[in-house]
CSV table of C-alpha atoms in Angstrom, one decimal:
chain,number,residue,atom,x,y,z
A,126,MET,CA,-21.0,37.0,-59.4
A,127,SER,CA,-19.5,37.8,-62.8
A,128,ASP,CA,-22.1,35.5,-64.4
A,129,GLU,CA,-24.9,37.9,-63.3
A,130,ILE,CA,-23.3,41.0,-64.7
A,131,GLU,CA,-24.9,42.3,-67.9
A,132,MET,CA,-23.0,43.3,-70.9
A,133,GLU,CA,-24.0,46.5,-72.7
A,134,GLU,CA,-24.3,46.6,-76.5
A,135,GLY,CA,-20.7,47.6,-77.1
A,136,GLY,CA,-19.6,44.6,-75.2
A,137,GLY,CA,-18.7,46.6,-72.0
A,138,VAL,CA,-19.6,45.5,-68.6
A,139,VAL,CA,-22.6,47.0,-66.9
A,140,LYS,CA,-22.5,46.8,-63.1
A,141,LYS,CA,-25.0,47.9,-60.5
A,142,PHE,CA,-23.4,50.8,-58.6
A,143,MET,CA,-25.0,52.3,-55.5
A,144,PHE,CA,-23.7,55.6,-54.1
A,145,LEU,CA,-24.8,55.6,-50.5
A,146,ASN,CA,-24.9,59.0,-48.8
A,147,ARG,CA,-24.9,59.0,-45.0
A,148,LYS,CA,-23.4,62.4,-44.2
A,149,ALA,CA,-24.9,65.8,-44.0
A,150,PRO,CA,-23.6,68.5,-46.4
A,151,TYR,CA,-21.3,71.5,-45.6
A,152,GLY,CA,-20.1,70.2,-42.2
A,153,THR,CA,-17.8,67.9,-44.1
A,154,ILE,CA,-16.9,67.7,-47.8
A,155,TYR,CA,-18.1,64.1,-48.3
A,156,ALA,CA,-21.5,65.1,-49.8
A,157,LEU,CA,-20.0,67.4,-52.4
A,158,GLU,CA,-17.1,65.1,-53.4
A,159,GLY,CA,-19.4,62.1,-53.3
A,160,LEU,CA,-21.6,63.9,-55.8
A,161,GLU,CA,-18.6,64.5,-58.0
A,162,VAL,CA,-18.1,60.7,-58.3
A,163,VAL,CA,-21.7,60.2,-59.1
A,164,LEU,CA,-21.5,62.7,-62.0
A,165,ILE,CA,-18.3,61.1,-63.4
A,166,SER,CA,-19.9,57.6,-63.2
A,167,ALA,CA,-22.5,58.7,-65.7
A,168,ALA,CA,-19.9,58.7,-68.4
A,169,PHE,CA,-19.3,54.9,-67.9
A,170,GLU,CA,-22.9,53.8,-68.7
A,171,GLN,CA,-23.3,51.8,-65.6
A,172,ASP,CA,-26.6,51.0,-63.7
A,173,VAL,CA,-26.3,53.7,-61.1
A,174,CYS,CA,-28.5,54.6,-58.2
A,175,MET,CA,-28.1,56.9,-55.2
A,176,ALA,CA,-29.4,56.2,-51.7
A,177,PHE,CA,-29.8,58.7,-48.8
A,178,VAL,CA,-29.6,57.3,-45.3
A,179,ASP,CA,-29.0,58.7,-41.9
A,180,ASP,CA,-27.9,62.4,-42.0
A,181,GLY,CA,-27.4,61.9,-45.8
A,182,VAL,CA,-31.1,62.8,-46.2
A,183,TYR,CA,-30.2,66.4,-45.2
A,184,GLN,CA,-28.3,66.7,-48.5
A,185,LEU,CA,-31.6,67.0,-50.2
A,186,MET,CA,-33.1,69.9,-48.3
A,187,LYS,CA,-34.8,72.8,-50.2
A,188,ASP,CA,-34.1,76.4,-49.3
A,189,VAL,CA,-30.4,76.0,-48.9
A,190,ASP,CA,-28.6,79.4,-48.7
A,191,THR,CA,-24.8,79.1,-48.2
A,192,SER,CA,-24.0,82.8,-48.7
A,193,GLY,CA,-23.4,83.3,-45.0
A,194,ILE,CA,-20.7,80.6,-44.8
A,195,GLU,CA,-19.0,81.4,-48.2
A,196,MET,CA,-19.3,77.9,-49.4
A,197,LYS,CA,-20.6,76.8,-52.8
A,198,ASN,CA,-24.2,75.8,-52.8
A,199,PHE,CA,-24.4,72.5,-54.6
A,200,SER,CA,-28.1,71.8,-54.0
A,201,LYS,CA,-29.0,72.4,-57.7
A,202,THR,CA,-26.6,69.6,-58.7
A,203,TYR,CA,-29.1,67.0,-57.3
A,204,ARG,CA,-31.7,68.4,-59.8
A,205,ALA,CA,-29.2,68.2,-62.6
A,206,LEU,CA,-28.7,64.4,-62.0
A,207,GLU,CA,-31.6,63.6,-64.3
A,208,GLY,CA,-29.7,65.2,-67.2
A,209,TYR,CA,-27.0,62.6,-66.6
A,210,ASP,CA,-29.5,59.8,-66.7
A,211,ILE,CA,-29.1,59.3,-62.9
A,212,GLU,CA,-32.8,58.9,-62.1
A,213,LYS,CA,-32.9,56.4,-59.3
A,214,LEU,CA,-32.7,58.4,-56.0
A,215,TYR,CA,-33.8,56.5,-52.9
A,216,VAL,CA,-34.4,57.8,-49.4
A,217,GLU,CA,-34.8,55.5,-46.5
A,218,ARG,CA,-38.1,56.2,-44.8
A,219,GLU,CA,-36.8,55.5,-41.3
A,220,SER,CA,-34.0,58.1,-41.6
A,221,MET,CA,-36.3,60.7,-43.1
A,222,GLU,CA,-39.0,60.3,-40.4
A,223,LEU,CA,-36.5,60.2,-37.6
A,224,ARG,CA,-35.4,63.7,-38.6
A,225,GLY,CA,-39.0,65.0,-38.9
A,226,LEU,CA,-38.8,65.3,-42.7
A,227,THR,CA,-41.2,64.4,-45.5
A,228,GLU,CA,-40.7,64.2,-49.3
A,229,ASP,CA,-42.0,67.7,-49.6
A,230,ASP,CA,-38.8,69.0,-47.9
A,231,PHE,CA,-36.6,67.7,-50.7
A,232,ILE,CA,-35.3,69.6,-53.7
A,233,VAL,CA,-35.8,66.7,-56.0
A,234,ASP,CA,-38.2,63.8,-56.5
A,235,VAL,CA,-37.1,60.7,-54.7
A,236,THR,CA,-38.4,57.2,-54.1
A,237,VAL,CA,-38.9,56.5,-50.4
A,238,LEU,CA,-38.1,53.0,-49.4
A,239,SER,CA,-38.4,51.1,-46.1
A,240,SER,CA,-35.3,49.8,-44.4
A,241,ALA,CA,-36.1,46.3,-45.6
A,242,GLU,CA,-36.6,47.4,-49.2
A,243,LEU,CA,-33.4,49.4,-49.2
A,244,ALA,CA,-31.5,46.6,-47.6
A,245,ALA,CA,-32.6,44.2,-50.3
A,246,LEU,CA,-31.7,46.7,-53.0
A,247,MET,CA,-28.2,47.2,-51.5
A,248,ALA,CA,-27.6,43.5,-51.3
A,249,GLU,CA,-28.1,43.1,-55.0
A,250,GLN,CA,-25.6,45.8,-56.0
A,251,ASP,CA,-22.2,44.9,-57.5
A,252,VAL,CA,-20.4,47.9,-56.1
A,253,VAL,CA,-21.5,50.1,-53.1
A,254,ILE,CA,-19.5,53.3,-52.6
A,255,SER,CA,-20.5,55.0,-49.4
A,256,HIS,CA,-19.7,58.5,-48.1
B,241,MET,CA,-9.4,37.5,-57.4
B,242,LYS,CA,-9.0,41.1,-58.5
B,243,PHE,CA,-9.3,43.7,-55.7
B,244,ALA,CA,-9.5,47.5,-55.7
B,245,ILE,CA,-9.2,49.8,-52.7
B,246,LEU,CA,-10.5,53.2,-52.0
B,247,VAL,CA,-8.8,55.3,-49.3
B,248,ASN,CA,-10.8,58.3,-48.1
B,249,GLU,CA,-8.7,59.7,-45.2
B,250,GLY,CA,-5.2,61.1,-44.9
B,251,PRO,CA,-2.4,59.4,-43.0
B,252,TYR,CA,-2.0,59.4,-39.2
B,253,THR,CA,-5.3,61.2,-38.2
B,254,HIS,CA,-7.4,58.2,-39.0
B,255,GLN,CA,-6.5,54.5,-39.1
B,256,ALA,CA,-8.1,54.2,-42.6
B,257,SER,CA,-4.8,54.3,-44.5
B,258,ASP,CA,-3.2,51.8,-42.2
B,259,SER,CA,-6.1,49.4,-42.4
B,260,ALA,CA,-6.1,49.8,-46.2
B,261,TYR,CA,-2.3,49.1,-46.3
B,262,GLN,CA,-2.6,46.0,-44.1
B,263,PHE,CA,-5.5,44.7,-46.2
B,264,ALA,CA,-3.5,45.3,-49.4
B,265,LYS,CA,-0.5,43.5,-48.1
B,266,ALA,CA,-2.6,40.5,-46.9
B,267,ALA,CA,-4.4,40.3,-50.3
B,268,LEU,CA,-1.1,40.3,-52.2
B,269,ALA,CA,0.3,37.7,-49.8
B,270,LYS,CA,-2.7,35.4,-50.6
B,271,GLY,CA,-1.9,35.7,-54.3
B,272,HIS,CA,-4.7,38.1,-55.2
B,273,GLU,CA,-4.3,40.8,-57.7
B,274,LEU,CA,-4.6,44.5,-56.6
B,275,PHE,CA,-5.9,46.4,-59.6
B,276,ARG,CA,-5.7,49.9,-58.1
B,277,VAL,CA,-5.6,51.9,-54.9
B,278,PHE,CA,-7.6,55.1,-55.3
B,279,PHE,CA,-7.0,58.0,-52.9
B,280,TYR,CA,-10.0,60.4,-52.5
B,281,HIS,CA,-11.1,63.2,-50.1
B,282,ASP,CA,-8.3,63.8,-47.6
B,283,GLY,CA,-6.9,60.5,-48.7
B,284,VAL,CA,-4.9,62.4,-51.3
B,285,ASN,CA,-2.6,63.4,-48.4
B,286,ASN,CA,-1.2,59.9,-48.4
B,287,ALA,CA,0.8,60.9,-51.5
B,288,SER,CA,2.8,63.7,-50.0
B,289,ARG,CA,6.5,63.2,-50.6
B,290,LEU,CA,7.2,65.9,-47.9
B,291,THR,CA,5.8,63.7,-45.1
B,292,VAL,CA,8.4,63.4,-42.2
B,293,PRO,CA,7.0,61.2,-39.4
B,294,PRO,CA,9.1,60.6,-36.2
B,295,GLN,CA,11.8,58.0,-36.8
B,296,ASP,CA,10.2,55.5,-34.3
B,297,ASP,CA,6.8,55.6,-36.2
B,298,ARG,CA,5.7,53.9,-39.4
B,299,HIS,CA,6.2,56.0,-42.6
B,300,ILE,CA,2.8,55.6,-44.2
B,301,VAL,CA,3.7,57.4,-47.5
B,302,ASN,CA,7.0,55.4,-48.0
B,303,ARG,CA,5.1,52.2,-47.2
B,304,TRP,CA,2.6,52.9,-50.1
B,305,SER,CA,5.5,53.9,-52.4
B,306,ALA,CA,7.3,50.6,-51.6
B,307,LEU,CA,4.2,48.6,-52.3
B,308,ALA,CA,3.9,50.2,-55.7
B,309,GLN,CA,7.5,49.6,-56.5
B,310,GLU,CA,7.6,46.0,-55.3
B,311,HIS,CA,4.3,44.8,-56.7
B,312,GLY,CA,3.6,47.3,-59.5
B,313,ILE,CA,0.5,48.6,-57.7
B,314,ASP,CA,-1.3,51.5,-59.4
B,315,LEU,CA,-1.7,54.2,-56.8
B,316,VAL,CA,-4.0,56.9,-58.1
B,317,VAL,CA,-4.7,60.3,-56.5
B,318,CYS,CA,-7.9,62.1,-57.5
B,319,ILE,CA,-6.9,65.3,-59.3
B,320,ALA,CA,-9.8,67.4,-58.2
B,321,ALA,CA,-9.4,66.4,-54.5
B,322,ALA,CA,-5.6,66.8,-54.8
B,323,GLN,CA,-5.8,70.3,-56.2
B,324,ARG,CA,-8.1,71.5,-53.4
B,325,ARG,CA,-5.6,70.3,-50.9
B,326,GLY,CA,-2.4,71.5,-52.4
B,327,MET,CA,-1.2,68.2,-53.8
B,328,LEU,CA,0.5,68.7,-57.2
B,329,ASP,CA,2.7,66.5,-59.5
B,330,GLU,CA,5.2,68.1,-61.8
B,331,ASN,CA,2.8,68.5,-64.7
B,332,GLU,CA,0.2,70.2,-62.5
B,333,MET,CA,2.8,72.4,-60.9
B,334,LYS,CA,3.7,73.7,-64.4
B,335,ARG,CA,0.1,74.0,-65.5
B,336,GLN,CA,-1.0,75.8,-62.4
B,337,GLY,CA,2.1,78.1,-62.3
B,338,LYS,CA,3.2,76.8,-58.9
B,339,ASP,CA,6.7,76.7,-57.6
B,340,ALA,CA,6.8,73.2,-56.2
B,341,ASN,CA,5.3,69.7,-56.4
B,342,ASN,CA,5.0,67.1,-53.7
B,343,ILE,CA,3.8,63.7,-55.1
B,344,ALA,CA,5.7,60.7,-53.8
B,345,PRO,CA,7.2,58.0,-56.1
B,346,GLY,CA,4.7,55.4,-57.2
B,347,PHE,CA,1.6,57.7,-57.0
B,348,ARG,CA,0.1,59.3,-60.0
B,349,ILE,CA,-2.6,62.0,-60.3
B,350,SER,CA,-5.6,61.3,-62.4
B,351,GLY,CA,-9.3,61.8,-62.7
B,352,LEU,CA,-12.2,60.3,-60.7
B,353,GLY,CA,-13.1,58.1,-63.7
B,354,GLN,CA,-10.2,55.9,-62.4
B,355,LEU,CA,-12.3,55.1,-59.3
B,356,VAL,CA,-15.4,54.2,-61.3
B,357,GLU,CA,-13.2,52.1,-63.6
B,358,ALA,CA,-11.7,50.3,-60.6
B,359,GLY,CA,-15.3,49.5,-59.5
B,360,ILE,CA,-16.0,48.1,-62.9
B,361,GLN,CA,-12.7,46.2,-63.5
B,362,ALA,CA,-12.2,44.7,-60.1
B,363,ASP,CA,-14.1,41.9,-58.6
B,364,ARG,CA,-14.3,43.7,-55.3
B,365,LEU,CA,-13.9,47.4,-54.2
B,366,VAL,CA,-13.2,47.9,-50.5
B,367,THR,CA,-13.5,51.3,-49.0
B,368,PHE,CA,-11.5,52.6,-46.0
B,369,GLY,CA,-12.4,55.9,-44.5
B,370,ASP,CA,-13.9,57.8,-41.6
C,268,MET,CA,-23.0,40.7,-48.5
C,269,LEU,CA,-20.2,41.7,-46.2
C,270,HIS,CA,-20.7,44.8,-44.0
C,271,ILE,CA,-17.6,46.5,-42.6
C,272,VAL,CA,-18.1,48.7,-39.6
C,273,ASN,CA,-15.2,50.8,-38.2
C,274,LYS,CA,-16.9,53.2,-35.7
C,275,SER,CA,-17.3,52.8,-32.0
C,276,PRO,CA,-21.0,52.2,-31.3
C,277,THR,CA,-20.9,54.6,-28.3
C,278,GLU,CA,-19.7,57.4,-30.6
C,279,ARG,CA,-21.5,57.0,-33.9
C,280,ASN,CA,-24.6,55.3,-35.3
C,281,SER,CA,-22.8,53.3,-38.0
C,282,LEU,CA,-23.4,49.9,-36.2
C,283,ASP,CA,-27.1,50.7,-35.8
C,284,SER,CA,-27.4,51.6,-39.5
C,285,CYS,CA,-25.6,48.5,-40.5
C,286,LEU,CA,-27.8,46.3,-38.4
C,287,ARG,CA,-30.9,48.0,-39.8
C,288,LEU,CA,-29.8,47.6,-43.4
C,289,ALA,CA,-28.1,44.2,-43.4
C,290,THR,CA,-30.2,41.5,-44.9
C,291,ASP,CA,-30.5,38.2,-43.0
C,292,GLY,CA,-27.6,35.9,-43.6
C,293,SER,CA,-25.1,38.8,-44.1
C,294,ALA,CA,-21.8,39.0,-42.4
C,295,VAL,CA,-20.6,42.0,-40.3
C,296,LEU,CA,-16.9,42.6,-39.8
C,297,LEU,CA,-15.9,45.0,-37.0
C,298,ILE,CA,-12.6,46.8,-37.5
C,299,GLU,CA,-10.8,49.8,-36.0
C,300,ASP,CA,-13.0,51.4,-33.3
C,301,ALA,CA,-16.0,49.2,-34.1
C,302,VAL,CA,-14.2,46.3,-32.3
C,303,TYR,CA,-15.4,47.8,-29.0
C,304,ALA,CA,-18.9,46.7,-30.0
C,305,ALA,CA,-17.8,43.0,-29.6
C,306,THR,CA,-16.6,43.4,-26.1
C,307,ARG,CA,-18.5,42.3,-23.0
C,308,GLY,CA,-20.3,45.1,-21.2
C,309,ASN,CA,-20.2,47.5,-24.1
C,310,PRO,CA,-23.7,48.6,-25.2
C,311,GLY,CA,-22.8,47.4,-28.7
C,312,SER,CA,-22.5,43.8,-27.5
C,313,THR,CA,-26.2,43.8,-26.6
C,314,LYS,CA,-27.1,44.8,-30.2
C,315,LEU,CA,-24.8,42.1,-31.6
C,316,GLN,CA,-26.4,39.5,-29.3
C,317,ALA,CA,-29.8,40.4,-30.5
C,318,ALA,CA,-28.8,40.1,-34.1
C,319,MET,CA,-26.7,36.9,-33.8
C,320,GLY,CA,-29.5,34.7,-35.0
C,321,ARG,CA,-29.6,36.4,-38.4
C,322,LEU,CA,-26.1,37.8,-39.0
C,323,LYS,CA,-22.6,36.4,-38.6
C,324,PHE,CA,-20.2,38.6,-36.7
C,325,TYR,CA,-16.4,38.9,-37.1
C,326,ALA,CA,-13.9,41.2,-35.5
C,327,LEU,CA,-10.4,42.1,-36.5
C,328,GLU,CA,-8.1,40.7,-33.8
C,329,PRO,CA,-5.1,43.1,-34.4
C,330,ASP,CA,-7.5,46.0,-33.7
C,331,LEU,CA,-8.8,44.3,-30.5
C,332,LYS,CA,-5.3,43.7,-29.3
C,333,ALA,CA,-4.2,47.2,-30.1
C,334,ARG,CA,-7.0,48.5,-27.9
C,335,GLY,CA,-6.3,46.2,-25.0
C,336,VAL,CA,-9.7,44.5,-25.3
C,337,ALA,CA,-8.9,41.1,-26.9
C,338,ALA,CA,-9.6,39.3,-23.6
C,339,ARG,CA,-13.1,40.9,-23.4
C,340,VAL,CA,-14.5,39.5,-26.7
C,341,MET,CA,-18.1,38.2,-26.3
C,342,ASP,CA,-19.1,34.7,-27.3
C,343,GLY,CA,-20.3,34.2,-30.9
C,344,VAL,CA,-17.9,36.6,-32.6
C,345,THR,CA,-15.3,35.1,-34.8
C,346,LEU,CA,-11.8,36.7,-34.7
C,347,VAL,CA,-9.9,37.2,-38.0
C,348,ASP,CA,-6.6,38.6,-39.0
C,349,TYR,CA,-6.0,40.8,-42.1
C,350,GLY,CA,-5.8,37.6,-44.2
C,351,GLY,CA,-9.2,36.6,-42.8
C,352,PHE,CA,-10.5,40.0,-43.7
C,353,VAL,CA,-9.4,39.5,-47.3
C,354,ASP,CA,-11.0,36.0,-47.3
C,355,LEU,CA,-14.3,37.5,-46.1
C,356,VAL,CA,-14.3,40.1,-48.8
C,357,ALA,CA,-13.5,37.4,-51.4
C,358,GLU,CA,-16.2,35.1,-50.1
C,359,HIS,CA,-19.1,37.6,-50.3
C,360,ARG,CA,-20.2,39.0,-53.6
C,361,ASN,CA,-20.2,42.6,-52.5
C,362,CYS,CA,-19.3,44.7,-49.5
C,363,GLN,CA,-20.2,48.0,-47.9
C,364,SER,CA,-18.2,50.1,-45.5
C,365,TRP,CA,-20.3,52.0,-42.9
C,366,LEU,CA,-18.0,55.0,-42.5
């Protein structure tokens, strides 16, 4: 495995990290704290992507208004990811369609992948951190 | 081989911390290196020095502390997750103007970067959670 | 890749998601409440049976014993202890926990 890992110009290791999100936001803290790890990872210059599967696709909904539950609305953070050079956002088509959603429902541009495509992508990661 | 472990749930409610501990013990017994155990989400509660389980039950916190002492394992508690949940070490107690701290021996509070670093440095990162 | 599942298949969809997103030739280790999936008569066992041609299944024996279902394990599932769990992680180049 270590043979395949790239070295960045400074001689540091560049690994493929996938942050896999499977949980809906607000009902539990995993989406918010998961996002905090992703933002921190940007400082390490790794090859980072995020994947949204199962109820994780609900994290990307537009029109979020949390004022009635007194919780911080972190929807905009998904839009800010691009500024951290985290540009690879994948949504599993099967999860999206099962929930009656389309790409138009999301707050940010994503790449929609089939289960098979996402499975192949996951298999080639060095580190998968799932929330 | 160099392992790292991520623990995402607190003690007793979920089996996650128990499974992580058994995995850590087995990895060390096989001669592997344990680079770091990182505690995130409610997992930060594994570091509470004030934990008092019934005497006939396992002491999850002391068990982690003992592992750190015997094998020099780096037990890292996420600072942001810890502060949300009232987990403070002495430095944070002073910095936040609080009247107590509750971090058990062997644990240290640090940033989320330590988790990403563990993913980079270790050959394998294994997650335990709910 | 090693996939680690820890949820009962009759409570959560973790096993379904794992089976959907595990590439052929992957290994699936059932721990904690996921071990029920490997027991005869459980709806999870039917799903395991259907995937056995393409995935290799393991279950953590201490978790089976703790739940009183060690005698009910279906054919084709390999039992491991925590040391075996460590070996599985070491043998596969990456792992994913379906929490």
